[in-house]
XYZ file of C-alpha atoms in Angstrom:
400
model
C 127.411 70.097 131.444
C 124.069 70.197 130.112
C 122.533 72.715 132.514
C 125.409 74.894 131.255
C 124.377 74.172 127.517
C 120.652 74.649 127.935
C 121.672 77.977 129.146
C 124.670 78.795 127.012
C 122.000 78.403 124.577
C 119.042 80.260 126.121
C 121.075 82.612 126.061
C 121.985 82.404 122.614
C 118.127 82.732 121.120
C 118.248 85.344 123.628
C 120.071 87.873 122.162
C 119.012 87.184 118.994
C 115.172 87.508 120.535
C 116.773 91.403 121.474
C 118.696 91.741 118.261
C 115.517 91.365 115.599
C 113.866 93.322 118.070
C 115.896 96.191 117.940
C 114.510 96.041 114.170
C 111.955 97.241 114.436
C 112.832 100.316 114.851
C 114.625 100.055 111.735
C 111.259 99.419 110.452
C 109.650 102.301 111.720
C 112.754 105.005 111.203
C 113.003 103.657 107.722
C 109.095 104.633 107.187
C 109.324 107.911 109.027
C 112.250 108.601 106.688
C 110.206 108.248 103.367
C 106.760 109.332 103.875
C 105.949 112.915 104.309
C 106.772 115.278 107.603
C 102.295 114.991 107.823
C 102.680 111.029 108.593
C 105.541 110.828 110.215
C 104.058 110.460 114.152
C 102.275 107.118 112.471
C 105.365 106.183 110.678
C 106.409 105.619 114.961
C 103.337 104.936 115.909
C 101.808 102.565 113.843
C 104.983 99.927 114.330
C 105.537 99.998 117.808
C 101.434 99.195 118.175
C 101.288 96.485 115.778
C 104.604 94.951 117.517
C 102.918 94.780 120.370
C 99.284 93.263 119.302
C 101.330 90.747 116.971
C 102.557 89.492 120.121
C 98.966 88.535 121.692
C 98.105 87.571 118.869
C 101.458 85.002 118.535
C 101.608 83.812 122.094
C 97.343 82.613 122.307
C 96.702 81.707 118.791
C 99.593 81.568 116.249
C 102.816 80.101 118.003
C 99.773 77.120 118.524
C 98.687 77.223 115.019
C 102.962 76.693 113.378
C 104.135 74.563 116.315
C 100.792 73.011 118.268
C 102.502 74.550 121.369
C 100.634 76.544 124.395
C 102.004 78.168 126.748
C 98.945 77.617 129.824
C 101.453 75.739 132.107
C 102.562 76.127 135.530
C 105.678 78.886 135.966
C 107.471 75.837 136.691
C 106.744 74.030 134.104
C 107.495 76.820 130.961
C 110.665 78.285 133.609
C 112.837 74.412 132.307
C 115.582 74.580 130.558
C 115.885 77.729 131.990
C 113.152 79.229 130.382
C 114.241 77.646 126.354
C 111.190 77.295 125.203
C 109.511 81.033 126.084
C 112.933 82.902 124.670
C 112.251 80.745 121.643
C 108.785 81.927 121.369
C 109.953 85.602 121.501
C 112.951 84.830 119.217
C 110.308 83.534 116.553
C 107.573 86.186 117.381
C 109.988 89.155 116.494
C 109.682 87.304 113.163
C 106.259 86.915 112.668
C 105.494 90.424 113.910
C 107.785 91.943 111.248
C 105.100 90.532 108.837
C 103.176 93.559 109.640
C 105.960 95.603 110.258
C 106.728 95.206 106.474
C 102.884 96.081 105.348
C 103.381 99.340 107.353
C 105.759 100.649 105.170
C 103.630 100.086 101.487
C 100.176 101.369 102.986
C 101.922 104.544 104.459
C 100.216 107.258 104.524
C 96.655 105.943 103.482
C 94.962 103.151 105.876
C 93.245 103.973 109.113
C 94.537 102.692 111.917
C 92.167 100.221 114.349
C 91.253 97.949 110.978
C 95.284 98.103 109.855
C 94.903 96.990 113.981
C 92.425 93.843 112.904
C 94.101 93.162 109.635
C 97.299 92.510 112.222
C 95.457 90.124 114.465
C 94.746 87.713 111.192
C 97.665 87.367 109.529
C 99.671 87.065 112.954
C 97.372 84.674 113.829
C 96.251 82.281 111.390
C 98.078 83.013 107.683
C 101.537 84.214 107.994
C 101.481 80.895 111.482
C 99.535 78.087 108.327
C 102.583 78.902 106.249
C 105.542 79.273 108.918
C 104.449 75.816 109.897
C 104.588 74.284 106.839
C 108.039 75.469 105.745
C 109.442 74.798 109.471
C 107.632 72.283 111.418
C 106.424 70.308 108.887
C 102.366 70.426 109.273
C 100.153 69.150 106.264
C 103.167 66.997 104.772
C 104.308 69.027 102.745
C 107.776 69.163 103.023
C 107.421 65.663 102.780
C 105.896 65.637 99.697
C 108.985 67.509 98.102
C 111.338 65.710 99.314
C 109.648 62.582 97.643
C 109.513 64.801 94.059
C 112.056 66.271 93.679
C 114.751 64.955 96.762
C 115.158 67.172 99.398
C 112.926 69.769 101.702
C 112.325 73.026 100.611
C 115.370 74.914 102.465
C 114.479 78.565 104.563
C 116.950 78.835 106.740
C 116.134 82.179 108.244
C 113.240 83.296 105.856
C 113.603 84.875 102.657
C 110.352 83.023 101.351
C 109.271 82.554 105.209
C 108.928 85.923 106.370
C 110.242 88.537 103.708
C 108.141 87.355 100.283
C 105.308 86.613 102.860
C 105.314 90.243 104.438
C 105.401 91.132 100.793
C 102.941 90.049 98.704
C 100.604 90.174 101.446
C 101.646 93.389 101.246
C 100.799 94.309 97.981
C 97.421 92.878 97.713
C 96.992 95.113 100.270
C 98.274 98.590 98.676
C 95.532 97.195 95.499
C 92.968 96.888 97.714
C 93.931 100.815 99.305
C 94.299 102.642 95.719
C 96.922 105.433 95.569
C 97.349 108.197 97.618
C 95.641 111.386 96.795
C 96.946 112.733 93.994
C 99.363 110.693 93.752
C 98.563 109.571 89.630
C 96.834 112.574 87.829
C 94.102 112.792 84.878
C 96.901 114.239 82.895
C 98.962 111.095 83.089
C 101.999 113.242 85.749
C 102.940 112.029 88.440
C 103.352 113.450 92.225
C 106.692 113.405 92.988
C 106.804 112.089 97.247
C 110.489 112.597 98.231
C 112.015 110.983 101.141
C 111.228 113.689 104.614
C 114.089 113.131 105.824
C 117.366 111.150 104.027
C 119.316 110.945 107.256
C 115.958 108.650 108.947
C 115.632 106.406 106.385
C 120.267 105.509 106.053
C 119.301 105.547 110.079
C 116.489 102.646 109.543
C 118.379 100.746 106.590
C 121.717 101.088 109.153
C 119.425 99.782 112.756
C 117.542 96.879 110.440
C 121.253 95.979 108.681
C 123.285 95.535 112.124
C 120.011 93.752 113.390
C 120.054 91.626 110.120
C 122.876 89.087 111.707
C 120.377 88.600 114.781
C 118.103 87.584 112.050
C 119.912 85.108 110.101
C 122.886 83.712 112.372
C 120.643 83.422 115.660
C 118.323 81.563 113.256
C 120.822 78.367 114.139
C 118.313 78.341 117.284
C 121.476 76.923 119.870
C 124.419 77.281 120.201
C 126.517 74.611 119.422
C 124.872 75.051 115.591
C 126.686 79.063 114.599
C 128.354 79.416 112.347
C 130.534 81.505 110.836
C 129.531 81.324 106.884
C 126.157 82.654 107.779
C 127.684 85.533 108.975
C 129.947 86.100 106.224
C 127.571 86.102 104.153
C 125.122 87.884 105.026
C 127.579 90.673 105.348
C 128.402 89.666 101.411
C 124.675 90.137 100.223
C 124.992 93.000 102.359
C 127.623 94.945 100.147
C 126.366 93.191 96.753
C 122.843 94.818 96.743
C 124.620 97.859 98.779
C 126.351 98.387 95.347
C 124.187 97.063 92.137
C 121.568 99.526 93.771
C 124.150 102.225 93.906
C 125.283 102.177 90.351
C 122.170 101.204 89.280
C 120.054 103.833 90.704
C 122.697 106.604 90.026
C 123.653 107.086 93.654
C 120.076 107.989 94.988
C 120.269 107.743 98.580
C 116.857 105.951 98.578
C 118.111 102.935 96.405
C 121.964 103.010 98.127
C 119.877 102.611 101.292
C 117.160 99.379 100.510
C 119.624 98.521 98.457
C 122.130 95.895 101.236
C 118.481 95.216 102.304
C 117.590 93.778 99.281
C 120.656 92.077 99.347
C 119.949 90.989 102.733
C 116.592 89.760 102.291
C 117.792 86.932 100.089
C 120.403 86.016 101.496
C 118.115 84.377 104.928
C 117.451 81.350 102.197
C 120.286 80.388 101.319
C 122.817 81.446 103.726
C 123.756 78.763 105.847
C 124.624 76.554 102.363
C 125.922 78.824 100.366
C 129.759 79.883 99.492
C 129.993 83.499 99.850
C 130.573 83.934 96.643
C 127.841 82.682 95.284
C 125.646 85.106 98.091
C 127.640 88.352 96.615
C 125.836 87.405 94.020
C 122.827 87.180 95.537
C 122.558 90.232 97.280
C 123.568 91.564 93.336
C 120.948 90.622 91.846
C 118.457 91.550 94.721
C 119.454 95.547 94.445
C 119.118 95.353 90.516
C 115.439 93.654 91.298
C 114.382 95.982 93.607
C 115.513 99.463 91.395
C 114.179 97.954 88.384
C 110.888 96.408 90.092
C 109.875 99.859 91.896
C 110.781 102.388 89.259
C 108.417 100.060 87.045
C 106.152 99.860 89.899
C 105.934 103.409 90.991
C 106.244 104.439 87.535
C 104.879 102.233 84.759
C 102.531 100.973 86.893
C 100.997 102.969 88.758
C 101.207 100.831 91.819
C 101.793 103.114 94.751
C 104.099 100.460 97.792
C 105.594 104.293 99.085
C 107.810 101.909 100.456
C 108.601 99.722 97.835
C 108.035 97.154 100.113
C 106.491 94.482 97.407
C 109.936 95.121 95.567
C 111.786 94.444 98.270
C 110.397 91.534 100.664
C 108.310 90.354 97.909
C 109.887 90.280 94.926
C 113.813 89.342 96.227
C 112.338 87.602 99.495
C 110.707 85.217 96.343
C 114.600 85.352 94.786
C 116.695 84.890 97.661
C 114.341 81.413 97.808
C 114.967 80.550 94.520
C 118.625 81.239 94.940
C 119.217 78.775 97.753
C 118.014 75.925 95.262
C 121.070 77.460 92.739
C 123.884 78.799 95.102
C 123.560 75.933 97.437
C 124.131 73.261 95.069
C 127.919 72.107 95.391
C 128.677 72.670 92.064
C 128.503 76.264 92.954
C 130.498 75.674 96.123
C 127.686 75.683 98.868
C 127.052 72.544 100.800
C 124.592 70.575 98.421
C 121.597 68.886 99.903
C 119.013 71.877 98.494
C 116.847 71.047 95.157
C 115.932 74.134 92.675
C 112.374 72.251 92.403
C 111.580 71.879 96.058
C 112.470 76.073 96.421
C 110.625 77.123 92.698
C 107.739 75.300 94.184
C 108.307 76.197 97.631
C 108.057 79.337 96.550
C 105.489 80.031 94.583
C 103.485 77.824 97.472
C 103.845 79.987 100.053
C 103.247 83.695 97.496
C 100.073 82.268 96.113
C 99.060 81.121 100.078
C 100.015 85.458 101.277
C 98.662 86.948 98.179
C 95.533 84.719 99.325
C 95.434 85.444 102.236
C 96.419 89.364 101.826
C 93.458 89.321 99.686
C 91.100 88.157 101.748
C 91.662 89.993 104.636
C 91.904 92.801 103.632
C 89.295 92.602 101.505
C 86.828 91.247 104.326
C 88.006 94.955 106.338
C 87.738 96.874 103.270
C 84.299 96.126 102.931
C 83.285 95.752 106.612
C 84.551 98.479 108.134
C 86.625 100.157 105.308
C 90.207 100.255 104.960
C 91.368 103.614 103.732
C 91.488 107.580 105.715
C 89.216 109.887 104.103
C 90.623 112.271 101.280
C 90.198 115.385 103.617
C 92.050 113.457 106.448
C 94.384 111.707 104.063
C 95.004 115.525 102.798
C 95.472 116.441 106.285
C 98.403 113.420 107.079
C 97.582 110.573 109.538
C 100.236 112.658 111.825
C 97.171 115.714 113.263
C 94.348 112.687 112.408
C 94.775 109.999 113.839
C 97.623 111.033 116.605
C 96.522 114.782 117.055
C 99.956 115.729 117.313
C 102.298 116.316 114.797
C 106.198 114.980 114.276
C 107.565 118.959 114.845
C 105.026 120.654 116.680
C 105.396 124.523 115.155
C 103.827 125.608 118.149
C 102.171 125.794 122.172
C 98.671 124.673 122.061
C 96.803 125.611 125.414
C 94.106 124.103 126.837
């Protein structure tokens, strides 16, 4: 029976890893559909290469930083328990690799390729796993301190804060250091519009992410005996809440409509195992409102050129999800209890501060040494031709 349980657990978390791996295709198509046509190839290549680099950085450094586990043992050791420890690494890797995928959308259309690859190494190898270890592996005694001070540890079941908020706030630092795309905000005060290049691809990316998210959330149980249908239905309700509010507030703009479900799903990750489905619906709806309002303010009033709106979507909705877990996880609001609003707030603010500081440190160092940004001429020509020497839809054959 133990052998059967071990095999079932390995299969369970492997299926979760595969579903979250598929989400990276969603990141790619969401970015591809949002950026201008001259940067579509770059969106596709960046996400795949960043995932490969993340795998190396996390396997050799990051996973050990977070959990104190390495894989420098013989295969006979690694294969024990049906290789469960290996597939658990695979599953958590897909979370870690989401960080550069999130950042990619914010810095699109003007970031250099190899400096971003270097940033991925530093973020996935050090910045992210240090905060991951605090939240999910009792590193540095922070969780014990929160429990002693406020009666409960910081709770983040599937990464509203650990993954999404951290990725979004690192992205904000990168976006601010890069500056806006050329001619985005003109000297006369006007703003050049850059509408999405492909609504169908944007929608495809959103759907792929939404479907994969049920692996992201449900499989965060990590063993089959801990699986909960509550997580699945809460994810569904938050997705629906985010969609409907974004559609109403965004006046049916497809860019808002297809980011609405993602906002809801980002926010529900933390408390998806604790909330009542009605609470999850509210949390998702509030997240949809946050995205529409803050994306508009960011782009139009504050003139922060975050191309895909990853700071409002992941940074702010993720932080909201961390705090909302402390509200809607309470038994008074239909939740299972065992959480503290104070712990959730303090833990969220600590993660945000770490991510913002880490983002400025990594991208500030790279900007000061090798540079972050394409030249004005390269940006005008587009990242596809400048970096990859081919467009998404070449209009003629080239003879060599």
